[in-house]
Amino acid sequence: MTRNPPRPSQASFIPLIPVHRQELLINADMKLRRLRPRLRLLMAVLVIIIMFVMLFTPSILFRSEKEQAKRFKILIFTSTDDTLFPTRGEAVLRTWMDYANNKHPELNIHVVMALDEGSQYEERAKKEFPYMLVPKTSYGDLYIKIFHALASVYELYPDYDYYMKADDDLFINIDRLAKQFQESAHLMNPQENEWFGFNYNYMCWGGPGYLASRKGLEDIYPYLRTTCVDNYKQPEDVALANCNKDMYKDASNNTKEWVGCKRIPGTDGNQFAPLGEDAELWRNWDKDTHKTFHIDWQLPDQKDYSWDKFITVHPIKQEQNPVPNMDQLYAYSDMAGAFHRRLYRFYRLLKW
C-alpha cells in the first residue's frame, strides 16, 4: 500500500526566508499585536469626537449654499428694570442672549439689554454685555420706555434689517427665529413697511414680542418720542399700533393705510405664544412637551400650539419660579444642543 507523502508544514517554508528577515517579521507581528488595543481605542475616540461635533453643532450650519444665500440681520432689545434684573434679566443673559451674542454670532442676531437711566447695573453692563439706556417709567407708562427704545435702536443700529422688541419675561428660541427668517426670506423685504408678531386685530400683541422691518421703523421713527408719547397714552402695544396707523396715513397724505401686524410669511401664525396663567400648555409641561395643545382661553381663531413650534413663549416670570422657567426652556430647545435636549427629555421622562 502506497502512502501519500506528508504535507509540508508551515515551518518547512521558513528556511526559504533569510533568518534576519524572519526576525523582522516576528518583531513586526509582536508590535502590531501590542498596538491593536491602542488602535481600537483611537478609533473609538475618533467616533466619539465626530458624534460630539454633529450633536453640538447647530443643524443650521450644515445647510446648502442656496439655503445660506440670504440671512437677515436682526437686532433684539429686551427691556428690564433694576427690580427684575436679578431674576429675569440674569435669566435672559445666561440663556438666549448669551447664545445669540457669544455662542453663535454667525446667525446675525444681536441682543441688547435696555436698562433704566441711572441703573445700578450700568457699570457691570459696560464690562459684560451690550446695553442702552431708556427713561425709567412705571408699568402704567411702559409705552414711553418702549417708544424711546425703538427710536434708540433705529439710531444706534442703522445696519440691521429687522428690529425685535422683547420683554424680560419672554423666552426666544434664537435658532428657530434664524431658521424661520431664512426660510421666509424670499417672501420678506426690509425695505417695505413690515411688522410681524401675534396679530390681534391690526396690532402686534406686545407680550410675545414683535418685529419691525427697517422701513417700518423708519416710517414711525419721527413720531416716536413726540407725537406717539404725547398723544397715545395707552398700553404699549395698543399705543404703538394706533400711532402707527394714524401717522402712516398722515405721512402718505391719506393715500395709504398702515399694513398692520402680520404673521411671518410662510407660517401658520403660531410661532409667537401669548399664554394665559392657566393655559393648558403650562399644566402639561411635565407630561408631554411634544404634544400639540388647544389653548383654553379666548384668542383669535383659537389656534393650536406646541412647545416644539414656538419662536417665543410669554410670560416666563422667573422671580416666581415657574415651570417651565427660562433655563428649562433653554435646555429643551435646540439652542442647548441635540445631546443636551435628548438628555433633558430622558431625565424628565424618568422623573414623570
PDB file of N, CA and C in Angstrom, residues 71-161:
ATOM      1  N   ARG A  71     -29.406  85.834   4.708  1.00  0.00           N
ATOM      2  CA  ARG A  71     -29.651  85.813   6.140  1.00  0.00           C
ATOM      3  C   ARG A  71     -29.782  87.248   6.624  1.00  0.00           C
ATOM      4  N   PHE A  72     -30.973  87.616   7.083  1.00  0.00           N
ATOM      5  CA  PHE A  72     -31.209  88.972   7.550  1.00  0.00           C
ATOM      6  C   PHE A  72     -30.484  89.221   8.868  1.00  0.00           C
ATOM      7  N   LYS A  73     -30.138  90.476   9.098  1.00  0.00           N
ATOM      8  CA  LYS A  73     -29.572  90.889  10.372  1.00  0.00           C
ATOM      9  C   LYS A  73     -30.717  91.366  11.270  1.00  0.00           C
ATOM     10  N   ILE A  74     -30.784  90.794  12.466  1.00  0.00           N
ATOM     11  CA  ILE A  74     -31.881  91.091  13.388  1.00  0.00           C
ATOM     12  C   ILE A  74     -31.312  91.651  14.685  1.00  0.00           C
ATOM     13  N   LEU A  75     -31.841  92.770  15.130  1.00  0.00           N
ATOM     14  CA  LEU A  75     -31.463  93.387  16.400  1.00  0.00           C
ATOM     15  C   LEU A  75     -32.625  93.209  17.383  1.00  0.00           C
ATOM     16  N   ILE A  76     -32.353  92.583  18.514  1.00  0.00           N
ATOM     17  CA  ILE A  76     -33.366  92.390  19.557  1.00  0.00           C
ATOM     18  C   ILE A  76     -33.002  93.269  20.753  1.00  0.00           C
ATOM     19  N   PHE A  77     -33.970  94.040  21.255  1.00  0.00           N
ATOM     20  CA  PHE A  77     -33.734  94.720  22.530  1.00  0.00           C
ATOM     21  C   PHE A  77     -34.722  94.184  23.546  1.00  0.00           C
ATOM     22  N   THR A  78     -34.227  93.908  24.737  1.00  0.00           N
ATOM     23  CA  THR A  78     -35.078  93.403  25.814  1.00  0.00           C
ATOM     24  C   THR A  78     -35.027  94.381  26.972  1.00  0.00           C
ATOM     25  N   SER A  79     -36.182  94.836  27.401  1.00  0.00           N
ATOM     26  CA  SER A  79     -36.253  95.870  28.439  1.00  0.00           C
ATOM     27  C   SER A  79     -36.438  95.233  29.816  1.00  0.00           C
ATOM     28  N   THR A  80     -35.751  95.803  30.809  1.00  0.00           N
ATOM     29  CA  THR A  80     -35.878  95.343  32.183  1.00  0.00           C
ATOM     30  C   THR A  80     -35.698  96.534  33.108  1.00  0.00           C
ATOM     31  N   ASP A  81     -35.780  96.313  34.396  1.00  0.00           N
ATOM     32  CA  ASP A  81     -35.514  97.379  35.366  1.00  0.00           C
ATOM     33  C   ASP A  81     -34.696  96.801  36.517  1.00  0.00           C
ATOM     34  N   ASP A  82     -34.274  97.651  37.428  1.00  0.00           N
ATOM     35  CA  ASP A  82     -33.383  97.201  38.495  1.00  0.00           C
ATOM     36  C   ASP A  82     -34.050  96.201  39.437  1.00  0.00           C
ATOM     37  N   THR A  83     -35.370  96.274  39.553  1.00  0.00           N
ATOM     38  CA  THR A  83     -36.070  95.350  40.448  1.00  0.00           C
ATOM     39  C   THR A  83     -36.069  93.933  39.891  1.00  0.00           C
ATOM     40  N   LEU A  84     -36.259  93.795  38.587  1.00  0.00           N
ATOM     41  CA  LEU A  84     -36.393  92.473  37.972  1.00  0.00           C
ATOM     42  C   LEU A  84     -35.103  91.958  37.341  1.00  0.00           C
ATOM     43  N   PHE A  85     -34.105  92.804  37.221  1.00  0.00           N
ATOM     44  CA  PHE A  85     -32.865  92.350  36.596  1.00  0.00           C
ATOM     45  C   PHE A  85     -32.238  91.149  37.307  1.00  0.00           C
ATOM     46  N   PRO A  86     -32.188  91.097  38.650  1.00  0.00           N
ATOM     47  CA  PRO A  86     -31.546  89.951  39.314  1.00  0.00           C
ATOM     48  C   PRO A  86     -32.191  88.606  38.992  1.00  0.00           C
ATOM     49  N   THR A  87     -33.446  88.593  38.605  1.00  0.00           N
ATOM     50  CA  THR A  87     -34.111  87.327  38.272  1.00  0.00           C
ATOM     51  C   THR A  87     -34.310  87.206  36.758  1.00  0.00           C
ATOM     52  N   ARG A  88     -35.176  88.025  36.209  1.00  0.00           N
ATOM     53  CA  ARG A  88     -35.480  87.924  34.774  1.00  0.00           C
ATOM     54  C   ARG A  88     -34.289  88.308  33.906  1.00  0.00           C
ATOM     55  N   GLY A  89     -33.668  89.448  34.217  1.00  0.00           N
ATOM     56  CA  GLY A  89     -32.546  89.908  33.404  1.00  0.00           C
ATOM     57  C   GLY A  89     -31.399  88.916  33.393  1.00  0.00           C
ATOM     58  N   GLU A  90     -31.065  88.379  34.549  1.00  0.00           N
ATOM     59  CA  GLU A  90     -29.980  87.394  34.631  1.00  0.00           C
ATOM     60  C   GLU A  90     -30.320  86.142  33.830  1.00  0.00           C
ATOM     61  N   ALA A  91     -31.585  85.726  33.874  1.00  0.00           N
ATOM     62  CA  ALA A  91     -32.000  84.534  33.124  1.00  0.00           C
ATOM     63  C   ALA A  91     -31.854  84.753  31.621  1.00  0.00           C
ATOM     64  N   VAL A  92     -32.219  85.943  31.155  1.00  0.00           N
ATOM     65  CA  VAL A  92     -32.056  86.266  29.736  1.00  0.00           C
ATOM     66  C   VAL A  92     -30.577  86.263  29.360  1.00  0.00           C
ATOM     67  N   LEU A  93     -29.741  86.863  30.214  1.00  0.00           N
ATOM     68  CA  LEU A  93     -28.304  86.966  29.930  1.00  0.00           C
ATOM     69  C   LEU A  93     -27.648  85.599  29.761  1.00  0.00           C
ATOM     70  N   ARG A  94     -28.013  84.635  30.604  1.00  0.00           N
ATOM     71  CA  ARG A  94     -27.309  83.343  30.577  1.00  0.00           C
ATOM     72  C   ARG A  94     -27.934  82.344  29.608  1.00  0.00           C
ATOM     73  N   THR A  95     -29.077  82.699  28.995  1.00  0.00           N
ATOM     74  CA  THR A  95     -29.711  81.750  28.072  1.00  0.00           C
ATOM     75  C   THR A  95     -29.665  82.292  26.647  1.00  0.00           C
ATOM     76  N   TRP A  96     -30.781  82.811  26.146  1.00  0.00           N
ATOM     77  CA  TRP A  96     -30.854  83.123  24.721  1.00  0.00           C
ATOM     78  C   TRP A  96     -30.032  84.352  24.316  1.00  0.00           C
ATOM     79  N   MET A  97     -29.782  85.281  25.236  1.00  0.00           N
ATOM     80  CA  MET A  97     -28.937  86.432  24.885  1.00  0.00           C
ATOM     81  C   MET A  97     -27.479  85.992  24.721  1.00  0.00           C
ATOM     82  N   ASP A  98     -26.996  85.169  25.621  1.00  0.00           N
ATOM     83  CA  ASP A  98     -25.637  84.642  25.516  1.00  0.00           C
ATOM     84  C   ASP A  98     -25.492  83.780  24.262  1.00  0.00           C
ATOM     85  N   TYR A  99     -26.513  83.016  23.950  1.00  0.00           N
ATOM     86  CA  TYR A  99     -26.468  82.144  22.773  1.00  0.00           C
ATOM     87  C   TYR A  99     -26.319  82.956  21.490  1.00  0.00           C
ATOM     88  N   ALA A 100     -27.096  84.017  21.372  1.00  0.00           N
ATOM     89  CA  ALA A 100     -27.054  84.828  20.154  1.00  0.00           C
ATOM     90  C   ALA A 100     -25.773  85.649  20.047  1.00  0.00           C
ATOM     91  N   ASN A 101     -25.382  86.310  21.128  1.00  0.00           N
ATOM     92  CA  ASN A 101     -24.254  87.247  21.071  1.00  0.00           C
ATOM     93  C   ASN A 101     -22.892  86.574  21.109  1.00  0.00           C
ATOM     94  N   ASN A 102     -22.755  85.529  21.910  1.00  0.00           N
ATOM     95  CA  ASN A 102     -21.435  84.958  22.170  1.00  0.00           C
ATOM     96  C   ASN A 102     -21.204  83.592  21.528  1.00  0.00           C
ATOM     97  N   LYS A 103     -22.218  82.733  21.579  1.00  0.00           N
ATOM     98  CA  LYS A 103     -22.006  81.368  21.101  1.00  0.00           C
ATOM     99  C   LYS A 103     -22.203  81.228  19.595  1.00  0.00           C
ATOM    100  N   HIS A 104     -23.143  81.971  19.039  1.00  0.00           N
ATOM    101  CA  HIS A 104     -23.425  81.814  17.605  1.00  0.00           C
ATOM    102  C   HIS A 104     -23.689  83.163  16.925  1.00  0.00           C
ATOM    103  N   PRO A 105     -22.662  84.021  16.878  1.00  0.00           N
ATOM    104  CA  PRO A 105     -22.827  85.314  16.200  1.00  0.00           C
ATOM    105  C   PRO A 105     -23.049  85.164  14.699  1.00  0.00           C
ATOM    106  N   GLU A 106     -22.710  83.978  14.137  1.00  0.00           N
ATOM    107  CA  GLU A 106     -22.906  83.773  12.697  1.00  0.00           C
ATOM    108  C   GLU A 106     -24.383  83.779  12.298  1.00  0.00           C
ATOM    109  N   LEU A 107     -25.280  83.695  13.280  1.00  0.00           N
ATOM    110  CA  LEU A 107     -26.711  83.731  12.980  1.00  0.00           C
ATOM    111  C   LEU A 107     -27.197  85.145  12.657  1.00  0.00           C
ATOM    112  N   ASN A 108     -26.331  86.146  12.877  1.00  0.00           N
ATOM    113  CA  ASN A 108     -26.661  87.545  12.580  1.00  0.00           C
ATOM    114  C   ASN A 108     -27.814  88.074  13.431  1.00  0.00           C
ATOM    115  N   ILE A 109     -27.914  87.570  14.642  1.00  0.00           N
ATOM    116  CA  ILE A 109     -28.911  88.064  15.598  1.00  0.00           C
ATOM    117  C   ILE A 109     -28.164  88.625  16.803  1.00  0.00           C
ATOM    118  N   HIS A 110     -28.404  89.899  17.095  1.00  0.00           N
ATOM    119  CA  HIS A 110     -27.692  90.584  18.180  1.00  0.00           C
ATOM    120  C   HIS A 110     -28.716  91.069  19.201  1.00  0.00           C
ATOM    121  N   VAL A 111     -28.400  90.881  20.493  1.00  0.00           N
ATOM    122  CA  VAL A 111     -29.333  91.235  21.569  1.00  0.00           C
ATOM    123  C   VAL A 111     -28.724  92.333  22.434  1.00  0.00           C
ATOM    124  N   VAL A 112     -29.542  93.339  22.736  1.00  0.00           N
ATOM    125  CA  VAL A 112     -29.137  94.471  23.575  1.00  0.00           C
ATOM    126  C   VAL A 112     -30.094  94.566  24.759  1.00  0.00           C
ATOM    127  N   MET A 113     -29.544  94.790  25.948  1.00  0.00           N
ATOM    128  CA  MET A 113     -30.369  94.970  27.138  1.00  0.00           C
ATOM    129  C   MET A 113     -30.694  96.453  27.308  1.00  0.00           C
ATOM    130  N   ALA A 114     -31.984  96.770  27.455  1.00  0.00           N
ATOM    131  CA  ALA A 114     -32.416  98.153  27.682  1.00  0.00           C
ATOM    132  C   ALA A 114     -32.563  98.381  29.187  1.00  0.00           C
ATOM    133  N   LEU A 115     -31.618  99.134  29.766  1.00  0.00           N
ATOM    134  CA  LEU A 115     -31.635  99.432  31.200  1.00  0.00           C
ATOM    135  C   LEU A 115     -32.198 100.830  31.449  1.00  0.00           C
ATOM    136  N   ASP A 116     -32.756 101.012  32.636  1.00  0.00           N
ATOM    137  CA  ASP A 116     -33.258 102.333  33.012  1.00  0.00           C
ATOM    138  C   ASP A 116     -32.112 103.320  33.174  1.00  0.00           C
ATOM    139  N   GLU A 117     -32.362 104.568  32.842  1.00  0.00           N
ATOM    140  CA  GLU A 117     -31.373 105.609  33.095  1.00  0.00           C
ATOM    141  C   GLU A 117     -31.067 105.664  34.591  1.00  0.00           C
ATOM    142  N   GLY A 118     -29.772 105.685  34.935  1.00  0.00           N
ATOM    143  CA  GLY A 118     -29.369 105.659  36.339  1.00  0.00           C
ATOM    144  C   GLY A 118     -29.358 104.272  36.942  1.00  0.00           C
ATOM    145  N   SER A 119     -29.442 103.242  36.142  1.00  0.00           N
ATOM    146  CA  SER A 119     -29.470 101.865  36.647  1.00  0.00           C
ATOM    147  C   SER A 119     -28.193 101.533  37.415  1.00  0.00           C
ATOM    148  N   GLN A 120     -28.335 100.799  38.498  1.00  0.00           N
ATOM    149  CA  GLN A 120     -27.176 100.376  39.282  1.00  0.00           C
ATOM    150  C   GLN A 120     -26.366  99.311  38.564  1.00  0.00           C
ATOM    151  N   TYR A 121     -26.919  98.772  37.484  1.00  0.00           N
ATOM    152  CA  TYR A 121     -26.228  97.721  36.740  1.00  0.00           C
ATOM    153  C   TYR A 121     -25.490  98.251  35.506  1.00  0.00           C
ATOM    154  N   GLU A 122     -25.463  99.561  35.336  1.00  0.00           N
ATOM    155  CA  GLU A 122     -24.826 100.115  34.149  1.00  0.00           C
ATOM    156  C   GLU A 122     -23.319  99.847  34.132  1.00  0.00           C
ATOM    157  N   GLU A 123     -22.645  99.988  35.267  1.00  0.00           N
ATOM    158  CA  GLU A 123     -21.208  99.743  35.307  1.00  0.00           C
ATOM    159  C   GLU A 123     -20.876  98.303  34.952  1.00  0.00           C
ATOM    160  N   ARG A 124     -21.682  97.380  35.430  1.00  0.00           N
ATOM    161  CA  ARG A 124     -21.474  95.976  35.077  1.00  0.00           C
ATOM    162  C   ARG A 124     -21.715  95.757  33.592  1.00  0.00           C
ATOM    163  N   ALA A 125     -22.745  96.402  33.056  1.00  0.00           N
ATOM    164  CA  ALA A 125     -23.081  96.242  31.639  1.00  0.00           C
ATOM    165  C   ALA A 125     -21.936  96.716  30.745  1.00  0.00           C
ATOM    166  N   LYS A 126     -21.249  97.776  31.149  1.00  0.00           N
ATOM    167  CA  LYS A 126     -20.136  98.292  30.355  1.00  0.00           C
ATOM    168  C   LYS A 126     -19.053  97.237  30.152  1.00  0.00           C
ATOM    169  N   LYS A 127     -18.921  96.326  31.104  1.00  0.00           N
ATOM    170  CA  LYS A 127     -17.871  95.313  31.044  1.00  0.00           C
ATOM    171  C   LYS A 127     -18.362  93.991  30.457  1.00  0.00           C
ATOM    172  N   GLU A 128     -19.660  93.686  30.607  1.00  0.00           N
ATOM    173  CA  GLU A 128     -20.097  92.321  30.347  1.00  0.00           C
ATOM    174  C   GLU A 128     -21.076  92.132  29.194  1.00  0.00           C
ATOM    175  N   PHE A 129     -21.927  93.101  28.891  1.00  0.00           N
ATOM    176  CA  PHE A 129     -22.934  92.849  27.863  1.00  0.00           C
ATOM    177  C   PHE A 129     -23.384  94.158  27.218  1.00  0.00           C
ATOM    178  N   PRO A 130     -23.858  94.093  25.960  1.00  0.00           N
ATOM    179  CA  PRO A 130     -24.315  95.304  25.267  1.00  0.00           C
ATOM    180  C   PRO A 130     -25.605  95.825  25.894  1.00  0.00           C
ATOM    181  N   TYR A 131     -25.700  97.143  25.989  1.00  0.00           N
ATOM    182  CA  TYR A 131     -26.870  97.743  26.629  1.00  0.00           C
ATOM    183  C   TYR A 131     -27.113  99.123  26.038  1.00  0.00           C
ATOM    184  N   MET A 132     -28.291  99.654  26.341  1.00  0.00           N
ATOM    185  CA  MET A 132     -28.608 101.045  26.057  1.00  0.00           C
ATOM    186  C   MET A 132     -29.494 101.535  27.187  1.00  0.00           C
ATOM    187  N   LEU A 133     -29.574 102.841  27.346  1.00  0.00           N
ATOM    188  CA  LEU A 133     -30.354 103.430  28.430  1.00  0.00           C
ATOM    189  C   LEU A 133     -31.660 104.005  27.899  1.00  0.00           C
ATOM    190  N   VAL A 134     -32.734 103.782  28.657  1.00  0.00           N
ATOM    191  CA  VAL A 134     -34.056 104.299  28.300  1.00  0.00           C
ATOM    192  C   VAL A 134     -34.664 104.960  29.530  1.00  0.00           C
ATOM    193  N   PRO A 135     -35.663 105.832  29.343  1.00  0.00           N
ATOM    194  CA  PRO A 135     -36.268 106.502  30.501  1.00  0.00           C
ATOM    195  C   PRO A 135     -36.869 105.507  31.494  1.00  0.00           C
ATOM    196  N   LYS A 136     -36.691 105.808  32.773  1.00  0.00           N
ATOM    197  CA  LYS A 136     -37.280 104.987  33.809  1.00  0.00           C
ATOM    198  C   LYS A 136     -38.744 105.370  33.982  1.00  0.00           C
ATOM    199  N   THR A 137     -39.634 104.395  33.863  1.00  0.00           N
ATOM    200  CA  THR A 137     -41.070 104.665  33.955  1.00  0.00           C
ATOM    201  C   THR A 137     -41.751 103.617  34.831  1.00  0.00           C
ATOM    202  N   SER A 138     -42.980 103.892  35.199  1.00  0.00           N
ATOM    203  CA  SER A 138     -43.790 102.893  35.883  1.00  0.00           C
ATOM    204  C   SER A 138     -44.363 101.939  34.839  1.00  0.00           C
ATOM    205  N   TYR A 139     -44.955 100.846  35.313  1.00  0.00           N
ATOM    206  CA  TYR A 139     -45.545  99.891  34.376  1.00  0.00           C
ATOM    207  C   TYR A 139     -46.682 100.541  33.588  1.00  0.00           C
ATOM    208  N   GLY A 140     -47.407 101.429  34.217  1.00  0.00           N
ATOM    209  CA  GLY A 140     -48.514 102.105  33.533  1.00  0.00           C
ATOM    210  C   GLY A 140     -48.045 102.997  32.402  1.00  0.00           C
ATOM    211  N   ASP A 141     -46.795 103.473  32.485  1.00  0.00           N
ATOM    212  CA  ASP A 141     -46.228 104.328  31.435  1.00  0.00           C
ATOM    213  C   ASP A 141     -45.199 103.580  30.595  1.00  0.00           C
ATOM    214  N   LEU A 142     -45.357 102.289  30.498  1.00  0.00           N
ATOM    215  CA  LEU A 142     -44.385 101.467  29.783  1.00  0.00           C
ATOM    216  C   LEU A 142     -44.234 101.894  28.322  1.00  0.00           C
ATOM    217  N   TYR A 143     -45.311 102.426  27.754  1.00  0.00           N
ATOM    218  CA  TYR A 143     -45.256 102.844  26.353  1.00  0.00           C
ATOM    219  C   TYR A 143     -44.159 103.887  26.122  1.00  0.00           C
ATOM    220  N   ILE A 144     -43.896 104.743  27.113  1.00  0.00           N
ATOM    221  CA  ILE A 144     -42.853 105.765  26.976  1.00  0.00           C
ATOM    222  C   ILE A 144     -41.484 105.103  26.828  1.00  0.00           C
ATOM    223  N   LYS A 145     -41.212 104.111  27.685  1.00  0.00           N
ATOM    224  CA  LYS A 145     -39.933 103.405  27.630  1.00  0.00           C
ATOM    225  C   LYS A 145     -39.759 102.691  26.288  1.00  0.00           C
ATOM    226  N   ILE A 146     -40.812 102.022  25.815  1.00  0.00           N
ATOM    227  CA  ILE A 146     -40.709 101.245  24.571  1.00  0.00           C
ATOM    228  C   ILE A 146     -40.543 102.172  23.373  1.00  0.00           C
ATOM    229  N   PHE A 147     -41.270 103.278  23.343  1.00  0.00           N
ATOM    230  CA  PHE A 147     -41.139 104.218  22.220  1.00  0.00           C
ATOM    231  C   PHE A 147     -39.724 104.797  22.157  1.00  0.00           C
ATOM    232  N   HIS A 148     -39.170 105.143  23.299  1.00  0.00           N
ATOM    233  CA  HIS A 148     -37.796 105.660  23.324  1.00  0.00           C
ATOM    234  C   HIS A 148     -36.806 104.572  22.917  1.00  0.00           C
ATOM    235  N   ALA A 149     -37.058 103.344  23.337  1.00  0.00           N
ATOM    236  CA  ALA A 149     -36.165 102.245  22.976  1.00  0.00           C
ATOM    237  C   ALA A 149     -36.184 101.986  21.470  1.00  0.00           C
ATOM    238  N   LEU A 150     -37.376 102.012  20.871  1.00  0.00           N
ATOM    239  CA  LEU A 150     -37.481 101.815  19.419  1.00  0.00           C
ATOM    240  C   LEU A 150     -36.731 102.913  18.666  1.00  0.00           C
ATOM    241  N   ALA A 151     -36.862 104.141  19.141  1.00  0.00           N
ATOM    242  CA  ALA A 151     -36.143 105.242  18.493  1.00  0.00           C
ATOM    243  C   ALA A 151     -34.632 105.085  18.661  1.00  0.00           C
ATOM    244  N   SER A 152     -34.209 104.608  19.824  1.00  0.00           N
ATOM    245  CA  SER A 152     -32.773 104.462  20.088  1.00  0.00           C
ATOM    246  C   SER A 152     -32.142 103.379  19.224  1.00  0.00           C
ATOM    247  N   VAL A 153     -32.803 102.235  19.072  1.00  0.00           N
ATOM    248  CA  VAL A 153     -32.205 101.169  18.260  1.00  0.00           C
ATOM    249  C   VAL A 153     -32.138 101.584  16.794  1.00  0.00           C
ATOM    250  N   TYR A 154     -33.106 102.396  16.357  1.00  0.00           N
ATOM    251  CA  TYR A 154     -33.067 102.889  14.978  1.00  0.00           C
ATOM    252  C   TYR A 154     -31.842 103.779  14.766  1.00  0.00           C
ATOM    253  N   GLU A 155     -31.501 104.567  15.791  1.00  0.00           N
ATOM    254  CA  GLU A 155     -30.354 105.480  15.682  1.00  0.00           C
ATOM    255  C   GLU A 155     -29.018 104.769  15.892  1.00  0.00           C
ATOM    256  N   LEU A 156     -28.980 103.853  16.857  1.00  0.00           N
ATOM    257  CA  LEU A 156     -27.714 103.231  17.246  1.00  0.00           C
ATOM    258  C   LEU A 156     -27.314 102.059  16.361  1.00  0.00           C
ATOM    259  N   TYR A 157     -28.279 101.411  15.735  1.00  0.00           N
ATOM    260  CA  TYR A 157     -28.005 100.207  14.942  1.00  0.00           C
ATOM    261  C   TYR A 157     -28.632 100.351  13.553  1.00  0.00           C
ATOM    262  N   PRO A 158     -28.051 101.208  12.713  1.00  0.00           N
ATOM    263  CA  PRO A 158     -28.663 101.517  11.415  1.00  0.00           C
ATOM    264  C   PRO A 158     -28.489 100.435  10.356  1.00  0.00           C
ATOM    265  N   ASP A 159     -27.605  99.454  10.600  1.00  0.00           N
ATOM    266  CA  ASP A 159     -27.307  98.476   9.550  1.00  0.00           C
ATOM    267  C   ASP A 159     -28.031  97.143   9.738  1.00  0.00           C
ATOM    268  N   TYR A 160     -29.135  97.156  10.479  1.00  0.00           N
ATOM    269  CA  TYR A 160     -29.917  95.928  10.675  1.00  0.00           C
ATOM    270  C   TYR A 160     -31.154  95.948   9.786  1.00  0.00           C
ATOM    271  N   ASP A 161     -31.632  94.743   9.464  1.00  0.00           N
ATOM    272  CA  ASP A 161     -32.805  94.617   8.590  1.00  0.00           C
ATOM    273  C   ASP A 161     -34.112  94.608   9.375  1.00  0.00           C
TER     274      ASP A 161
END
